[in-house]
Short mmCIF file of C-alpha atoms in Angstrom, two decimals:
data_model
loop_
_atom_site.label_atom_id
_atom_site.label_comp_id
_atom_site.label_asym_id
_atom_site.label_seq_id
_atom_site.Cartn_x
_atom_site.Cartn_y
_atom_site.Cartn_z
CA MET A 244 2.81 -10.30 -2.59
CA THR A 245 0.90 -10.05 0.97
CA VAL A 246 2.20 -9.04 4.32
CA ALA A 247 3.61 -11.58 6.89
CA GLU A 248 0.83 -12.82 9.04
CA GLY A 249 2.37 -11.60 12.27
CA LEU A 250 2.17 -7.94 10.97
CA LYS A 251 -1.59 -8.48 10.10
CA SER A 252 -2.25 -9.83 13.52
CA ALA A 253 -0.63 -6.75 15.09
CA ILE A 254 -2.75 -4.64 12.86
CA ARG A 255 -5.82 -6.35 14.00
CA GLU A 256 -4.86 -6.19 17.66
CA ARG A 257 -4.54 -2.60 17.29
CA VAL A 258 -8.09 -2.12 15.93
CA SER A 259 -9.39 -4.49 18.47
CA ALA A 260 -7.70 -2.43 21.33
CA ARG A 261 -9.32 0.72 19.89
CA ARG A 262 -12.88 -0.81 19.21
CA GLU A 263 -14.53 1.05 21.96
CA GLU A 264 -13.00 4.32 20.94
CA LEU A 265 -14.04 3.93 17.16
CA LEU A 266 -17.73 3.01 18.35
CA ALA A 267 -17.86 5.83 20.33
CA LEU A 268 -16.81 8.05 17.52
CA SER A 269 -19.09 6.79 15.22
CA ARG A 270 -22.10 6.79 17.60
CA ARG A 271 -21.31 10.39 18.54
CA ILE A 272 -21.31 11.52 14.80
CA HIS A 273 -24.42 9.65 14.27
CA GLY A 274 -26.17 11.47 17.50
CA HIS A 275 -25.15 14.68 15.93
CA PRO A 276 -25.97 14.76 12.18
CA GLU A 277 -24.64 17.60 9.86
CA THR A 278 -25.42 17.94 6.31
CA ALA A 279 -23.16 18.68 3.51
CA PHE A 280 -20.46 21.46 4.29
CA ALA A 281 -21.63 21.78 7.73
CA GLU A 282 -19.94 18.83 9.12
CA HIS A 283 -17.73 20.84 11.53
CA ARG A 284 -18.30 18.62 14.78
CA ALA A 285 -17.81 15.41 12.95
CA ALA A 286 -14.64 16.71 10.93
CA ALA A 287 -13.14 18.02 14.06
CA TRP A 288 -13.95 14.86 16.11
CA CYS A 289 -12.19 12.61 13.45
CA ALA A 290 -9.43 14.95 13.14
CA GLU A 291 -9.04 15.01 17.06
CA VAL A 292 -8.64 11.23 17.32
CA LEU A 293 -6.14 11.21 14.66
CA GLY A 294 -4.07 13.79 16.13
CA ASP A 295 -4.27 11.93 19.45
CA HIS A 296 -2.64 8.81 17.84
CA GLY A 297 0.38 10.84 16.24
CA PHE A 298 -1.08 11.95 12.89
CA ALA A 299 -0.20 15.48 11.60
CA VAL A 300 -3.59 17.15 11.06
CA THR A 301 -4.10 19.98 8.80
CA ALA A 302 -7.76 21.50 9.29
CA PRO A 303 -9.56 22.98 7.41
CA ALA A 304 -7.98 21.91 4.19
CA HIS A 305 -7.85 22.53 0.48
CA GLY A 306 -10.46 25.44 0.55
CA LEU A 307 -13.41 23.67 2.32
CA GLU A 308 -14.01 24.45 6.04
CA THR A 309 -14.92 20.92 6.80
CA ALA A 310 -12.29 19.02 5.20
CA PHE A 311 -9.01 17.77 6.87
CA VAL A 312 -5.87 15.95 6.12
CA ALA A 313 -3.91 13.72 8.32
CA THR A 314 -0.89 11.97 7.73
CA ALA A 315 1.46 9.52 9.39
CA GLY A 316 4.61 7.68 7.95
CA SER A 317 7.12 8.67 5.19
CA GLY A 318 7.13 5.71 2.93
CA PRO A 319 7.26 6.09 -0.97
CA VAL A 320 3.69 4.55 -1.28
CA THR A 321 0.88 6.88 -0.30
CA VAL A 322 -2.44 5.26 0.37
CA ALA A 323 -5.43 7.79 0.95
CA ILE A 324 -8.26 6.71 2.95
CA ALA A 325 -11.51 8.47 2.59
CA CYS A 326 -13.62 9.49 5.68
CA GLU A 327 -17.35 10.77 5.01
CA TYR A 328 -19.32 12.09 7.55
CA ASP A 329 -22.13 14.37 6.06
CA ALA A 330 -25.84 13.27 6.90
CA LEU A 331 -29.01 13.38 4.81
CA PRO A 332 -31.37 16.50 5.37
CA GLY A 333 -34.42 15.25 7.40
CA LEU A 334 -32.97 11.65 7.72
CA GLY A 335 -29.81 11.91 9.70
CA HIS A 336 -27.42 9.01 9.18
CA ALA A 337 -29.57 6.96 6.78
CA CYS A 338 -26.63 6.36 4.92
CA GLY A 339 -24.30 5.25 7.62
CA HIS A 340 -21.53 7.81 7.03
CA ASN A 341 -20.86 7.70 10.57
CA LEU A 342 -19.68 4.07 9.96
CA ILE A 343 -17.43 5.16 7.21
CA ALA A 344 -15.74 7.80 9.12
CA ALA A 345 -15.00 5.33 12.17
CA ALA A 346 -13.84 2.56 9.96
CA GLY A 347 -11.52 4.93 8.04
CA VAL A 348 -10.05 6.62 11.24
CA GLY A 349 -9.56 2.99 12.65
CA ALA A 350 -7.69 1.79 9.37
CA ALA A 351 -5.43 4.75 9.64
CA ILE A 352 -4.62 4.21 13.52
CA ALA A 353 -4.00 0.42 12.84
CA LEU A 354 -1.26 1.29 10.13
CA ALA A 355 0.53 4.09 11.45
CA PRO A 356 2.92 2.22 13.76
CA HIS A 357 3.82 -0.09 10.86
CA ALA A 358 3.56 2.91 8.01
CA ASP A 359 7.50 3.30 7.87
CA GLU A 360 8.09 -0.67 8.06
CA LEU A 361 5.89 -0.92 5.24
CA GLY A 362 7.05 1.74 3.25
CA LEU A 363 3.73 3.67 3.31
CA THR A 364 2.48 7.23 3.91
CA VAL A 365 -0.75 7.01 5.06
CA ARG A 366 -3.00 9.96 4.21
CA VAL A 367 -6.59 10.40 5.80
CA LEU A 368 -8.92 12.58 3.91
CA GLY A 369 -12.22 13.94 5.65
CA THR A 370 -14.29 14.59 2.67
CA PRO A 371 -17.47 16.48 3.31
CA ALA A 372 -20.56 16.64 1.25
CA GLU A 373 -20.87 13.20 -0.41
CA GLU A 374 -24.52 13.48 -0.54
CA ARG A 375 -24.86 16.90 -2.24
CA GLY A 376 -21.95 18.98 -3.34
CA ALA A 377 -19.38 16.52 -4.53
CA GLY A 378 -16.83 17.31 -2.13
CA LYS A 379 -14.34 14.64 -3.26
CA ALA A 380 -14.67 16.34 -6.80
CA LEU A 381 -13.86 19.63 -5.38
CA LEU A 382 -10.85 18.09 -3.02
CA LEU A 383 -9.52 16.25 -6.16
CA GLU A 384 -9.50 19.76 -8.10
CA ALA A 385 -7.82 21.16 -5.18
CA GLY A 386 -4.95 18.60 -5.18
CA ALA A 387 -5.81 16.47 -2.22
CA PHE A 388 -5.20 13.38 -4.04
CA GLU A 389 -1.89 14.32 -5.64
CA GLY A 390 1.00 11.67 -5.01
CA VAL A 391 -1.83 9.00 -3.89
CA ASP A 392 -0.98 5.63 -5.42
CA ALA A 393 -4.32 4.08 -4.02
CA ALA A 394 -7.49 5.33 -2.47
CA MET A 395 -9.96 3.46 -0.44
CA MET A 396 -12.82 3.68 1.74
CA VAL A 397 -16.03 1.26 2.82
CA HIS A 398 -19.67 1.75 2.80
CA PRO A 399 -22.55 0.41 4.43
CA CYS A 400 -25.42 -1.48 2.71
CA PRO A 401 -28.08 -3.99 2.89
CA PHE A 402 -25.94 -6.41 0.93
CA GLU A 403 -22.06 -7.29 0.44
CA VAL A 404 -20.34 -6.08 -2.85
CA ALA A 405 -16.69 -5.96 -3.41
CA GLU A 406 -16.59 -4.65 -7.07
CA PHE A 407 -19.03 -1.65 -6.39
CA ARG A 408 -20.50 0.17 -9.79
CA SER A 409 -22.11 3.59 -9.68
CA PHE A 410 -24.06 5.81 -11.92
CA ALA A 411 -22.40 9.19 -13.25
CA LEU A 412 -24.74 11.83 -11.88
CA GLY A 413 -25.19 15.32 -13.11
CA THR A 414 -27.45 18.17 -11.60
CA LEU A 415 -29.16 20.96 -13.10
CA SER A 416 -30.84 23.98 -11.97
CA VAL A 417 -33.31 25.95 -14.30
CA GLU A 418 -34.62 29.29 -14.15
CA TYR A 419 -37.20 30.73 -16.65
CA ARG A 420 -37.54 34.61 -16.92
CA GLY A 421 -40.76 35.65 -18.69
CA LYS A 422 -42.83 38.90 -18.48
CA ALA A 423 -45.82 39.15 -16.02
CA ALA A 424 -49.19 40.30 -17.11
CA HIS A 425 -52.83 40.07 -16.21
CA PRO A 426 -54.45 37.00 -17.74
CA SER A 427 -57.71 38.71 -19.05
CA LEU A 428 -56.81 42.35 -19.13
CA ASN A 429 -53.35 42.19 -21.23
CA ALA A 430 -52.23 38.69 -21.38
CA HIS A 431 -51.06 39.13 -24.95
CA GLU A 432 -48.16 41.37 -23.32
CA GLY A 433 -47.23 38.46 -21.10
CA ARG A 434 -44.42 35.63 -21.49
CA ASN A 435 -45.39 32.83 -19.28
CA ALA A 436 -42.56 31.23 -17.40
CA ALA A 437 -44.74 28.56 -16.14
CA ASP A 438 -45.50 27.43 -19.68
CA ALA A 439 -41.99 27.37 -20.66
CA MET A 440 -41.64 24.84 -17.87
CA THR A 441 -44.64 22.94 -19.09
CA VAL A 442 -43.00 22.71 -22.74
CA ALA A 443 -39.78 21.52 -21.47
CA GLN A 444 -41.35 18.76 -19.20
CA VAL A 445 -43.51 17.41 -22.30
CA ALA A 446 -40.23 17.34 -24.23
CA LEU A 447 -38.62 15.42 -21.59
CA GLY A 448 -41.35 12.99 -21.31
CA LEU A 449 -41.00 12.38 -24.99
CA LEU A 450 -37.08 12.22 -24.67
CA ARG A 451 -37.41 9.47 -22.36
CA GLN A 452 -39.05 6.90 -24.81
CA GLN A 453 -35.75 7.16 -26.64
CA LEU A 454 -33.28 6.95 -24.04
CA PRO A 455 -31.50 3.75 -22.83
CA ALA A 456 -32.70 1.91 -19.98
CA HIS A 457 -29.66 3.13 -17.77
CA TRP A 458 -30.39 6.68 -18.66
CA LYS A 459 -32.44 8.55 -16.01
CA VAL A 460 -34.05 12.31 -15.98
CA HIS A 461 -35.69 13.10 -12.94
CA GLY A 462 -36.60 16.32 -11.07
CA VAL A 463 -38.89 18.85 -9.56
CA THR A 464 -40.42 22.12 -10.26
CA THR A 465 -39.67 24.59 -7.33
CA SER A 466 -41.51 27.66 -8.37
CA ALA A 467 -44.02 28.44 -11.02
CA GLY A 468 -46.02 31.39 -10.21
CA THR A 469 -47.54 32.57 -7.06
CA ALA A 470 -51.43 33.25 -8.08
CA PRO A 471 -54.08 32.27 -10.75
CA ASN A 472 -54.67 35.77 -11.80
CA LEU A 473 -51.28 36.58 -12.62
CA ILE A 474 -49.12 35.40 -15.61
CA PRO A 475 -45.84 34.04 -13.82
CA ASP A 476 -42.52 35.81 -15.06
CA ARG A 477 -40.52 33.26 -13.23
CA ALA A 478 -40.23 29.55 -12.87
CA THR A 479 -37.62 27.34 -11.43
CA ALA A 480 -36.82 23.38 -11.44
CA GLU A 481 -33.97 21.32 -10.04
CA TYR A 482 -33.06 18.13 -12.16
CA GLU A 483 -30.74 15.06 -11.92
CA ILE A 484 -29.58 13.08 -14.74
CA ARG A 485 -28.00 9.75 -14.44
CA ALA A 486 -26.04 7.46 -16.85
CA SER A 487 -23.64 4.31 -16.48
CA ALA A 488 -20.65 6.34 -17.68
CA ALA A 489 -19.26 9.83 -17.72
CA GLU A 490 -19.10 9.60 -21.51
CA ASP A 491 -22.82 8.96 -21.61
CA LEU A 492 -23.68 11.57 -19.08
CA ARG A 493 -22.46 14.38 -21.27
CA GLU A 494 -24.47 13.38 -24.24
CA LEU A 495 -27.58 13.11 -21.88
CA ARG A 496 -26.91 16.37 -20.42
CA GLU A 497 -27.05 17.90 -24.14
CA ARG A 498 -30.30 16.35 -24.76
CA VAL A 499 -31.89 17.38 -21.50
CA GLU A 500 -30.75 20.99 -21.88
CA ALA A 501 -32.01 21.12 -25.36
CA CYS A 502 -35.69 20.38 -23.84
CA PHE A 503 -35.01 23.41 -21.56
CA ARG A 504 -34.11 25.52 -24.36
CA ALA A 505 -37.13 24.59 -26.42
CA GLY A 506 -39.35 25.83 -23.53
CA ALA A 507 -37.75 29.09 -23.85
CA LEU A 508 -38.05 29.16 -27.60
CA ALA A 509 -41.73 28.36 -27.65
CA THR A 510 -42.89 30.74 -25.20
CA GLY A 511 -40.56 33.83 -25.53
CA CYS A 512 -39.06 33.34 -22.17
CA GLU A 513 -35.20 33.47 -21.42
CA VAL A 514 -33.76 30.32 -19.52
CA THR A 515 -30.59 30.05 -17.62
CA LEU A 516 -29.26 26.45 -16.99
CA THR A 517 -26.57 26.04 -14.14
CA ARG A 518 -24.70 23.34 -12.64
CA PRO A 519 -24.85 23.70 -8.91
CA GLU A 520 -22.13 21.10 -8.23
CA PRO A 521 -19.65 18.99 -10.13
CA ASP A 522 -20.79 15.90 -11.98
CA TYR A 523 -20.44 12.66 -10.08
CA LEU A 524 -18.50 10.18 -12.23
CA ASP A 525 -19.20 6.51 -12.46
CA PHE A 526 -16.99 4.33 -9.91
CA ARG A 527 -14.10 2.36 -11.60
CA THR A 528 -12.92 -0.25 -9.37
CA ASP A 529 -9.13 -1.42 -9.93
CA PRO A 530 -8.70 -5.10 -10.14
CA GLY A 531 -5.57 -5.45 -8.43
CA LEU A 532 -6.48 -3.67 -5.19
CA ILE A 533 -10.03 -5.08 -5.09
CA ALA A 534 -8.49 -8.78 -5.10
CA LEU A 535 -6.31 -7.92 -2.15
CA TRP A 536 -9.49 -6.68 -0.51
CA GLN A 537 -11.48 -9.71 -1.38
CA ALA A 538 -8.77 -12.08 0.12
CA ASN A 539 -8.55 -9.86 3.24
CA ALA A 540 -12.43 -9.87 3.63
CA ARG A 541 -12.53 -13.55 3.23
CA ALA A 542 -9.95 -13.89 5.94
CA LEU A 543 -12.13 -11.75 8.38
CA GLY A 544 -15.17 -13.94 7.60
CA ARG A 545 -17.24 -11.42 5.79
CA PRO A 546 -20.17 -12.70 3.56
CA GLU A 547 -19.16 -13.57 -0.02
CA PRO A 548 -19.71 -10.71 -2.06
CA GLN A 549 -22.58 -10.47 -4.65
CA GLN A 550 -22.32 -9.12 -8.08
CA ARG A 551 -24.37 -5.95 -8.57
CA ASP A 552 -25.32 -3.46 -11.37
CA ALA A 553 -24.91 0.11 -10.57
CA PHE A 554 -27.49 1.22 -8.10
CA ALA A 555 -26.18 4.61 -6.48
CA CYS A 556 -23.90 7.45 -7.02
CA THR A 557 -20.83 8.42 -5.27
CA ASP A 558 -18.18 11.29 -5.75
CA MET A 559 -15.62 8.65 -4.84
CA GLY A 560 -16.20 7.95 -8.51
CA ASN A 561 -14.40 11.00 -9.60
CA VAL A 562 -11.47 9.89 -7.43
CA SER A 563 -11.50 6.48 -9.06
CA HIS A 564 -10.89 8.24 -12.48
CA ALA A 565 -7.87 9.74 -11.14
CA VAL A 566 -6.28 7.21 -8.77
CA PRO A 567 -6.56 3.46 -8.39
CA SER A 568 -9.46 3.01 -6.10
CA ILE A 569 -11.83 0.62 -4.21
CA HIS A 570 -15.32 1.19 -2.46
CA PRO A 571 -16.35 -2.17 -1.03
CA VAL A 572 -19.99 -2.08 0.47
CA LEU A 573 -20.60 -4.12 3.69
CA ASP A 574 -23.86 -5.77 4.54
CA ILE A 575 -25.31 -4.29 7.67
CA THR A 576 -29.11 -5.25 7.06
CA GLY A 577 -29.29 -8.34 5.71
CA GLY A 578 -31.72 -6.68 2.84
CA ALA A 579 -34.13 -5.57 5.48
CA CYS A 580 -33.65 -1.80 4.61
CA GLY A 581 -31.51 0.31 2.42
CA PRO A 582 -29.62 3.61 2.62
CA HIS A 583 -31.88 6.79 2.65
CA GLU A 584 -34.66 4.94 4.36
CA PRO A 585 -35.33 6.14 7.90
CA GLU A 586 -34.76 2.41 9.12
CA PHE A 587 -31.18 2.60 7.83
CA ALA A 588 -30.24 5.45 10.16
CA ALA A 589 -31.03 3.08 13.14
CA ALA A 590 -29.26 0.13 11.48
CA ALA A 591 -26.03 2.36 11.18
CA VAL A 592 -25.55 1.94 15.03
CA SER A 593 -26.56 -1.67 15.23
CA PRO A 594 -24.31 -4.63 16.21
CA GLU A 595 -23.95 -5.27 12.57
CA ALA A 596 -22.90 -1.96 11.85
CA GLU A 597 -20.38 -2.08 14.67
CA ARG A 598 -19.02 -5.37 13.34
CA ALA A 599 -18.59 -3.46 9.61
CA ILE A 600 -16.58 -0.86 11.47
CA VAL A 601 -14.20 -3.14 12.97
CA ASP A 602 -14.13 -5.38 9.81
CA GLY A 603 -13.80 -2.22 7.51
CA ALA A 604 -11.14 -0.91 9.57
CA VAL A 605 -8.90 -4.11 9.57
CA GLY A 606 -9.68 -5.05 5.92
CA MET A 607 -8.61 -1.46 4.54
CA ALA A 608 -5.47 -1.64 6.68
CA TRP A 609 -4.44 -5.05 5.52
CA THR A 610 -5.30 -4.11 1.93
CA ALA A 611 -3.20 -0.99 2.22
CA ALA A 612 -0.37 -3.21 3.77
CA ASP A 613 -0.72 -5.70 1.01
CA PHE A 614 -0.45 -3.05 -1.48
CA ALA A 615 2.52 -1.55 -0.28
CA ALA A 616 4.10 -4.91 -0.17
CA SER A 617 3.27 -5.65 -3.74
CA ARG A 618 4.68 -2.22 -4.83
CA ALA A 619 7.86 -2.84 -2.86
CA ALA A 620 8.25 -6.50 -4.48
CA ARG A 621 7.90 -4.96 -7.99
#
C-alpha cells in the first residue's frame, strides 16, 4: 500500500519550500569540515534546523558528544533517518556527508507535519564518525535504534544504486615490544621488534595467496625503530581487513592475527593486538523497503539504478543487521570521480549534488510514508 498522491505532493512541496535552507545547511557543513567525533558545528547546525521546525532535540546523545536525537510525531511506526556529517582528514567532504546530512534533515522536516496522520514517529539520528570510529555501531550498542521499525539514509556516489552492498571491515592495531641492544656490541641480547613485524608481513604475503578474492588485508607500519645503530625495541602497525560478510570477517581476523603472533614467536618479542573501533558489518538491504524506494525514485526521475558488487564499507551495515534498512546511493558525478578523491569534494556542492539533496529528501520521506501506510494496512 502506498500513500495518496495528495499527501505525497504536500511532502514534495514542503521540501521545495525549504530547498534553500537545506542547500545552505549542506554548504555550511561542507565549508567547515570536521573529522570523526569532532563534528561539533555540523551536529549543532543540523539539530538547530530540526529544532526550529518543531522537533524535540536531545544533544549530545547516547554518550557521544557529537551525536543528537530529534523526534517528531507520536505514531506507532518509528522510522529512523540517519544523518552523517563527518569529513575525511585532509580531503574535507570528499565523501559528500554534507549532502547526507541535508537530505536527512529535509526528509524529516517534510514528514513532521504529517507524522501523526501517517501513524509515524520520525526519529532523526545525528551519527558521527562514519569514516573512522563506527559511530552508528556505538549508537546501536547504546540503544539509539531501539524501537525503530525501519532505518534509512542516502549517500552520494559516481553512479546510482538502490540495493547497496558493502564489505564488512575490521581494524587492527599491532604493537611489538622487544629489547633494545647495540647491533655490534651486544646484538645477542636484543629482541628486534622490527624483525617481528617483518616476519608477520612475510606471513601475511603468503596468506594472501590462499585468501578468497573478496577477502582483503592491507595496512601500514607506523614505527619500526629510530636509528640503524640500535636494535629497535618497539614496532607498530595499523591494519584493515575486509570480507563480504561478517561471518567471513571473523575467520579472516583469526588468520591475520595468527600471522602477527608468528612474528612475536619467531623473534622472542611480545605482541599486543587491539581493535581501535567496532567492526563495520556488511550492509543488508531490506527487500520490502527498497522496493518502495525504487518506485519513489522512478517517480522523481532518478536514473535507473545499477547492480554493483560491494565496493565500500559503512557502519550503517551494523544497523542493517538489527533493523530493516536501506542505503541507496545517488549519482552526482556520472562516473567522473568517486568518493575519497579531491574532485568529489567539489562535486559535493555541485548542482547535481543539490538535486540529490532534494531528491533524497523527498524520496526518503515518501518511502517512510509508504512504509507506515503498508504497516497500517497489515
